[in-house]
Coordinates of C-alpha atoms and ligand atoms in Angstrom, one line a residue:
M1 CA 10.0 0.4 15.5
R2 CA 7.8 3.4 16.0
V3 CA 6.5 5.1 12.8
P4 CA 4.6 8.3 13.3
L5 CA 2.0 9.4 10.7
L6 CA 3.8 12.7 10.3
D7 CA 7.0 14.0 11.8
L8 CA 8.2 17.5 10.8
S9 CA 10.8 17.9 13.6
E10 CA 13.7 17.2 11.2
Q11 CA 12.4 19.8 8.8
Y12 CA 12.1 22.4 11.5
R13 CA 15.7 21.7 12.8
A14 CA 17.0 22.4 9.3
L15 CA 15.2 25.7 9.1
A16 CA 15.2 26.8 12.7
A17 CA 17.8 29.5 12.3
P18 CA 16.2 31.5 9.4
I19 CA 12.7 31.0 10.9
R20 CA 13.7 32.3 14.3
A21 CA 15.5 35.3 12.7
E22 CA 12.3 36.2 10.7
I23 CA 10.1 35.9 13.9
D24 CA 12.6 38.1 15.8
A25 CA 12.4 40.7 13.0
V26 CA 8.6 40.7 13.2
L27 CA 8.7 41.1 17.0
A28 CA 11.2 44.0 16.6
S29 CA 9.0 45.7 14.1
Q30 CA 5.9 45.4 16.4
R31 CA 3.8 45.1 13.3
F32 CA 1.7 41.9 13.7
I33 CA -1.2 42.0 11.3
L34 CA -1.3 42.6 7.5
G35 CA 2.1 44.1 7.1
P36 CA 5.1 43.6 4.7
Q37 CA 5.5 39.9 5.4
V38 CA 1.9 39.2 4.4
E39 CA 2.3 41.3 1.2
A40 CA 5.6 39.5 0.4
F41 CA 3.9 36.2 0.9
E42 CA 0.9 37.1 -1.3
K43 CA 3.4 38.1 -4.1
A44 CA 5.5 35.0 -3.7
I45 CA 2.4 32.7 -3.8
C46 CA 1.2 34.5 -7.0
R47 CA 4.6 33.8 -8.6
Y48 CA 4.6 30.2 -7.4
L49 CA 1.1 29.4 -8.5
H50 CA 1.0 31.7 -11.6
A51 CA -2.1 33.2 -10.0
P52 CA -3.0 36.9 -10.7
H53 CA -4.2 37.7 -7.2
A54 CA -3.6 36.3 -3.7
V55 CA -5.2 37.4 -0.4
G56 CA -3.8 36.0 2.8
V57 CA -6.3 35.0 5.4
S58 CA -6.5 33.4 8.9
S59 CA -7.1 29.8 7.9
G60 CA -8.3 27.5 5.2
T61 CA -11.7 27.5 6.7
D62 CA -11.8 31.3 6.7
A63 CA -10.6 31.3 3.1
L64 CA -13.7 29.3 2.1
L65 CA -15.9 31.4 4.3
A66 CA -14.5 34.7 3.0
V67 CA -15.0 33.6 -0.6
L68 CA -18.6 32.6 0.0
M69 CA -19.3 36.0 1.7
A70 CA -17.5 37.9 -1.1
L71 CA -19.5 36.1 -3.8
E72 CA -22.7 36.8 -1.7
I73 CA -23.6 33.1 -1.6
G74 CA -26.2 32.7 1.1
P75 CA -29.8 31.8 2.0
G76 CA -31.7 30.5 -1.0
D77 CA -28.5 29.4 -2.7
A78 CA -27.1 25.9 -3.0
V79 CA -23.6 24.8 -3.9
I80 CA -22.6 21.3 -5.2
T81 CA -19.7 19.6 -3.4
T82 CA -18.4 16.3 -2.1
A83 CA -19.3 14.6 1.1
Y84 CA -15.9 13.0 1.3
S85 CA -13.9 15.9 2.6
F86 CA -12.9 17.7 5.7
F87 CA -15.9 19.3 7.5
A88 CA -14.9 22.9 6.6
T89 CA -15.9 22.5 2.9
A90 CA -19.5 22.0 3.7
G91 CA -19.5 23.7 7.1
C92 CA -18.8 27.1 5.6
L93 CA -21.7 26.7 3.2
A94 CA -24.0 26.1 6.1
R95 CA -22.5 29.0 8.1
V96 CA -23.5 31.5 5.3
G97 CA -27.0 30.0 5.1
A98 CA -26.5 28.2 1.8
T99 CA -27.3 24.5 1.2
P100 CA -24.6 22.0 0.4
L101 CA -25.6 19.5 -2.3
F102 CA -23.5 16.4 -2.1
V103 CA -22.5 14.4 -5.2
D104 CA -20.7 11.1 -4.9
V105 CA -17.0 10.5 -5.5
D106 CA -15.0 8.4 -7.9
P107 CA -14.1 5.1 -6.2
K108 CA -10.5 5.2 -7.5
T109 CA -9.5 8.8 -6.7
F110 CA -12.0 9.7 -3.9
K111 CA -12.7 13.0 -5.7
L112 CA -16.0 14.5 -6.9
S113 CA -17.0 12.2 -9.8
P114 CA -17.8 14.2 -13.0
T115 CA -20.1 11.4 -14.1
A116 CA -22.1 11.6 -10.8
L117 CA -22.1 15.4 -11.1
E118 CA -23.5 15.3 -14.6
W119 CA -26.1 12.8 -13.7
Y120 CA -27.1 14.9 -10.7
I121 CA -27.5 18.0 -12.8
D122 CA -29.4 16.3 -15.6
N123 CA -31.7 14.3 -13.4
R124 CA -32.2 16.2 -10.1
C125 CA -31.9 19.9 -11.2
K126 CA -34.0 22.2 -13.4
R127 CA -33.4 25.4 -15.2
D128 CA -35.8 28.2 -14.6
S129 CA -37.1 30.6 -17.2
H130 CA -33.9 32.8 -16.8
G131 CA -31.7 29.7 -17.4
Q132 CA -30.7 29.6 -13.7
L133 CA -30.0 26.1 -12.5
R134 CA -32.1 25.2 -9.5
D135 CA -32.1 22.1 -7.2
S136 CA -35.3 20.1 -6.5
A137 CA -36.3 22.5 -3.8
G138 CA -35.9 25.5 -6.1
R139 CA -32.7 26.8 -4.6
R140 CA -30.4 28.7 -7.0
I141 CA -27.3 26.6 -7.6
R142 CA -24.4 29.0 -7.6
A143 CA -21.2 27.1 -7.6
I144 CA -19.3 23.8 -7.5
I145 CA -16.6 23.2 -4.8
P146 CA -14.3 20.4 -6.0
V147 CA -11.8 19.3 -3.3
H148 CA -8.3 18.3 -4.4
L149 CA -8.2 15.7 -1.7
F150 CA -5.0 14.1 -0.5
G151 CA -2.8 16.1 -2.9
L152 CA -4.3 15.1 -6.3
C153 CA -6.3 17.4 -8.5
C154 CA -9.9 16.6 -9.4
E155 CA -10.7 16.0 -13.1
M156 CA -10.9 19.7 -13.8
D157 CA -11.5 19.5 -17.5
A158 CA -14.8 17.6 -17.0
I159 CA -15.8 19.9 -14.1
H160 CA -14.9 23.0 -16.2
A161 CA -17.1 21.7 -19.1
I162 CA -20.1 21.3 -16.7
S163 CA -19.6 24.6 -14.9
E164 CA -19.5 26.4 -18.3
R165 CA -22.6 24.7 -19.5
C166 CA -24.5 25.5 -16.3
N167 CA -23.0 28.9 -15.6
L168 CA -21.6 27.9 -12.2
E169 CA -18.6 29.4 -10.3
V170 CA -15.9 26.9 -9.5
I171 CA -14.4 27.4 -6.0
E172 CA -11.5 25.0 -5.6
D173 CA -10.8 23.7 -2.1
A174 CA -7.0 23.3 -2.6
A175 CA -6.3 23.0 1.1
Q176 CA -4.5 19.7 0.7
A177 CA -3.0 20.3 -2.8
I178 CA -0.7 23.3 -2.9
G179 CA 1.5 22.9 -5.9
A180 CA -0.3 19.9 -7.4
E181 CA -0.5 20.2 -11.1
Y182 CA -3.1 19.4 -13.8
L183 CA -2.9 19.6 -17.6
T184 CA -6.0 21.4 -18.7
A185 CA -7.4 21.2 -22.2
H186 CA -8.0 25.0 -22.5
M187 CA -5.3 26.6 -20.3
G188 CA -2.4 24.1 -20.5
L189 CA -0.6 23.2 -17.2
R190 CA -2.2 24.7 -14.2
K191 CA -1.7 24.4 -10.4
A192 CA -4.5 23.5 -8.0
G193 CA -6.5 26.6 -7.0
T194 CA -5.9 28.4 -10.3
M195 CA -8.3 26.6 -12.5
G196 CA -11.6 27.9 -11.2
E197 CA -12.6 31.5 -10.4
V198 CA -11.1 31.1 -7.0
G199 CA -9.0 28.7 -5.0
C200 CA -8.7 28.3 -1.2
F201 CA -5.5 27.1 0.7
S202 CA -4.8 26.1 4.2
F203 CA -1.4 26.4 6.0
Y204 CA -2.5 24.3 9.0
P205 CA 0.8 23.0 10.4
S206 CA 0.3 19.5 9.0
K207 CA -0.4 20.6 5.5
N208 CA 2.4 20.3 2.9
L209 CA 3.2 24.0 3.5
G210 CA 2.5 24.5 7.2
A211 CA 2.5 27.6 9.4
A212 CA 3.2 27.6 13.2
G213 CA -0.5 27.9 13.8
D214 CA -3.5 28.7 11.7
A215 CA -3.2 30.5 8.3
G216 CA -4.8 30.4 4.9
L217 CA -5.0 32.1 1.5
V218 CA -7.3 32.7 -1.4
V219 CA -6.2 33.1 -5.0
C220 CA -8.5 34.4 -7.7
R221 CA -8.5 35.5 -11.3
S222 CA -10.6 38.7 -10.9
E223 CA -9.1 41.8 -9.6
E224 CA -12.5 43.0 -8.4
L225 CA -13.0 39.8 -6.4
A226 CA -9.5 40.2 -4.9
K227 CA -10.4 43.7 -3.8
R228 CA -13.6 42.6 -2.3
L229 CA -11.9 39.8 -0.4
R230 CA -9.5 42.3 1.1
V231 CA -12.4 44.2 2.4
V232 CA -14.3 41.0 3.6
R233 CA -11.2 39.9 5.6
Q234 CA -11.5 43.2 7.6
H235 CA -15.2 43.0 8.6
G236 CA -16.3 44.4 5.2
M237 CA -14.9 47.7 6.4
E238 CA -14.1 50.4 3.7
P239 CA -13.2 53.1 4.6
R240 CA -12.4 52.6 8.3
Y241 CA -15.5 52.1 10.4
Y242 CA -17.8 52.2 7.5
H243 CA -19.3 48.8 6.5
D244 CA -21.2 48.4 3.3
F245 CA -21.4 44.7 3.7
I246 CA -20.7 42.0 6.3
G247 CA -17.3 40.4 6.5
G248 CA -15.3 39.0 9.4
N249 CA -11.8 39.0 11.0
F250 CA -10.1 36.8 8.5
R251 CA -6.6 38.5 8.7
L252 CA -3.3 36.7 8.3
D253 CA -0.6 37.4 11.0
E254 CA 2.8 38.7 10.1
I255 CA 4.6 36.0 12.1
Q256 CA 2.8 33.3 10.2
A257 CA 3.5 34.9 6.9
A258 CA 7.2 35.4 7.8
I259 CA 7.4 31.6 8.6
L260 CA 5.6 30.7 5.3
N261 CA 7.9 33.0 3.4
V262 CA 10.9 31.0 4.6
K263 CA 9.3 27.6 4.0
L264 CA 7.7 28.3 0.5
A265 CA 11.2 28.0 -1.2
Y266 CA 11.4 24.3 0.0
L267 CA 7.8 23.3 -0.9
D268 CA 8.7 21.6 -4.2
T269 CA 11.6 19.7 -2.7
W270 CA 9.3 18.4 0.0
S271 CA 6.6 17.4 -2.4
A272 CA 9.2 15.6 -4.5
A273 CA 10.4 13.7 -1.4
R274 CA 6.8 12.8 -0.6
R275 CA 6.4 11.5 -4.1
A276 CA 9.6 9.5 -3.9
A277 CA 8.3 8.0 -0.7
A278 CA 5.0 7.1 -2.5
D279 CA 7.0 5.5 -5.3
F280 CA 8.9 3.4 -2.7
Y281 CA 5.7 2.3 -1.1
R282 CA 4.5 1.2 -4.5
E283 CA 7.7 -0.8 -5.2
E284 CA 7.5 -2.5 -1.8
F285 CA 3.8 -3.4 -2.1
T286 CA 4.4 -4.7 -5.6
R287 CA 7.5 -6.7 -4.6
R288 CA 5.5 -8.4 -1.9
G289 CA 2.7 -9.2 -4.3
L290 CA 0.1 -7.2 -2.2
T291 CA -1.3 -5.0 -5.0
N292 CA -4.2 -7.4 -5.6
R293 CA -5.2 -7.2 -1.9
I294 CA -4.6 -3.6 -1.2
A295 CA -5.6 -0.7 -3.5
L296 CA -2.8 1.8 -3.8
P297 CA -3.4 5.5 -4.5
A298 CA -4.4 6.1 -8.1
E299 CA -2.0 8.3 -10.2
P300 CA -4.2 9.2 -13.1
Y301 CA -2.0 12.1 -14.3
R302 CA 1.4 10.4 -13.9
E303 CA 1.9 9.9 -17.7
R304 CA 1.0 13.5 -18.6
G305 CA 4.5 15.0 -18.2
L306 CA 3.7 16.8 -15.0
T307 CA 6.2 17.1 -12.1
N308 CA 3.7 17.5 -9.3
H309 CA 1.1 15.1 -10.7
H310 CA 0.5 14.2 -7.1
I311 CA 1.9 15.9 -4.0
Y312 CA 1.0 13.1 -1.6
H313 CA -0.4 15.2 1.2
Q314 CA -1.7 11.8 2.3
Y315 CA -0.8 8.3 1.2
V316 CA -4.2 6.6 1.3
I317 CA -4.7 2.9 0.6
R318 CA -7.9 1.0 0.6
T319 CA -8.9 -2.4 2.0
D320 CA -12.2 -4.0 3.1
R321 CA -10.5 -5.1 6.4
R322 CA -9.5 -1.5 7.2
D323 CA -10.2 -1.4 10.9
E324 CA -8.5 -4.8 11.7
L325 CA -5.5 -3.7 9.7
R326 CA -5.4 -0.4 11.6
D327 CA -5.4 -2.3 14.9
H328 CA -2.7 -4.6 13.7
L329 CA -0.5 -1.7 12.7
A330 CA -1.2 0.2 16.0
K331 CA 0.0 -2.8 18.0
R332 CA 3.3 -2.6 16.1
E333 CA 3.6 1.1 16.8
I334 CA 2.7 2.3 13.3
E335 CA 0.4 5.3 13.3
T336 CA -2.3 5.6 10.7
A337 CA -5.4 7.8 10.2
V338 CA -8.8 7.5 8.7
Y339 CA -9.7 10.4 6.4
Y340 CA -12.7 10.4 6.9
P341 CA -14.7 7.8 8.9
L342 CA -18.1 9.4 8.1
G343 CA -19.3 11.2 5.0
L344 CA -20.5 14.8 5.5
H345 CA -24.0 13.8 4.4
E346 CA -24.3 11.5 7.4
Q347 CA -22.9 13.9 10.0
K348 CA -25.4 14.7 12.7
C349 CA -25.1 18.4 12.2
F350 CA -26.3 18.0 8.6
S351 CA -29.2 15.7 9.4
Y352 CA -31.6 18.6 8.5
L353 CA -30.4 18.3 4.9
G354 CA -32.3 15.0 4.8
Y355 CA -29.6 12.6 3.4
K356 CA -29.7 9.0 4.5
K357 CA -27.3 6.1 4.4
G358 CA -27.1 4.7 0.9
D359 CA -27.5 8.1 -0.8
L360 CA -23.8 8.3 -1.7
P361 CA -22.6 4.7 -1.9
E362 CA -19.0 5.3 -3.0
T363 CA -18.5 8.0 -0.3
E364 CA -19.8 5.6 2.3
R365 CA -17.7 2.7 1.0
A366 CA -14.6 4.9 1.0
A367 CA -15.3 6.0 4.5
G368 CA -15.2 2.4 5.6
E369 CA -12.2 1.2 3.6
T370 CA -9.5 3.9 3.4
L371 CA -6.5 4.1 5.5
A372 CA -3.7 6.8 5.5
L373 CA -0.2 5.4 6.0
P374 CA 2.7 7.4 7.4
I375 CA 4.1 9.8 4.8
Y376 CA 6.3 13.0 5.1
P377 CA 9.3 14.2 3.2
E378 CA 11.9 12.8 5.6
I379 CA 10.4 9.4 6.2
S380 CA 13.1 6.7 6.1
R381 CA 13.0 3.8 3.6
E382 CA 13.6 1.6 6.6
A383 CA 10.4 2.8 8.3
Q384 CA 8.4 2.4 5.1
R385 CA 9.8 -1.1 4.6
Y386 CA 8.6 -1.9 8.1
V387 CA 5.1 -0.6 7.4
V388 CA 4.7 -2.7 4.2
E389 CA 6.2 -5.8 6.0
T390 CA 3.8 -5.4 8.8
I391 CA 0.9 -5.1 6.4
A392 CA 2.1 -8.2 4.6
E393 CA 2.2 -10.0 7.9
F394 CA -1.5 -9.0 8.5
I395 CA -2.5 -10.2 5.1
Ligands
PLP1 C1 -7.4 21.6 6.2 C2 -8.6 21.6 5.3 C3 -9.5 22.7 5.3 C4 -9.5 23.8 6.4 O1 -8.3 24.4 6.6 P1 -7.9 25.0 8.1 O2 -6.7 25.8 7.8 O3 -7.7 23.9 9.0 O4 -9.1 25.8 8.5 C5 -10.5 22.8 4.4 N1 -10.6 21.8 3.5 C6 -9.8 20.8 3.4 C7 -10.0 19.7 2.3 C8 -8.8 20.6 4.3 O5 -8.0 19.6 4.3

């Protein structure tokens, strides 16, 4: 039995007619960039996320880049983030000339560890005479980028407390977590991307809400920042052909927005189906007595009365025999993936930052032990049973 990691063909078949009708309408209008579909999508996302402002952009990467440009984070600045993420999180920092400062992850959730963050700030950073937090090389620490990896929110209460104490902006990388919820101590129930000053989303086709190409979005609390982001996404141009600051071409296409407008209505149903699939994996692993051999995804917010306590963008297990298990599954036509095989601090392109192996032990251990199993809303129980059975056979 062949089990793909992700298969969205069934989903497309169900929505092909309305999606094609919307694409046709855009083609007929001949308006392709920043038109009524983009505006409608921005409004719909604001309603869905309970966010005050949304700015559609060209990708999740460009969302991060545009935010850093709009906040004027650049040379001489540093930003604290995780090394256990997709490259874009740190890549964008380097592109604007800022320095990524990597803090280790929690071994259960794989997210930025508030304990490690606090330790880093208290032991490796200093405050200057103006109260500005600086790293050991004297760079101004401007922000924290928590990444809500795999569809589960970071521990935002703890991160919020630290950012308040140190006067840092919180830029959420919510690329993998659209709709994921968290119960905050000071704002009640919030969705990923709306707990910090600003949140970044990706609609890369394989994300829970996927476009038919690249697309992304920024949400923010401040109207002023939203205005600036709208200018940044058009080369910093305001008015036409006058540029007070540098931006880029970060615009969202009408066709992508039209497709996303159709799909957004189904997002919660899809996330619920992913969660049901995750529950079924747990039942099967438990039934076969494998939970002491394989670490299943942590669900720290399950008991907090949230619906989308996890949206299972990925279903990631952990085992110290990861590579052997992966080969075993591949031989039986089960597709898996490793997110991510190498921490960002060990990437060649970041060697100039001076990190070495051993600096982030939990990140490094996770990179060697995690394995993403097939998950998508329409995955069959039969396929899942086969996956668990094949893992049991290996063990
Ligand atoms: C997908 C992703 C991005 C980048 O989004 P793109 O739309 O592919 O540019 C950034 N951060 C994380 C954590 C992601 O998963």
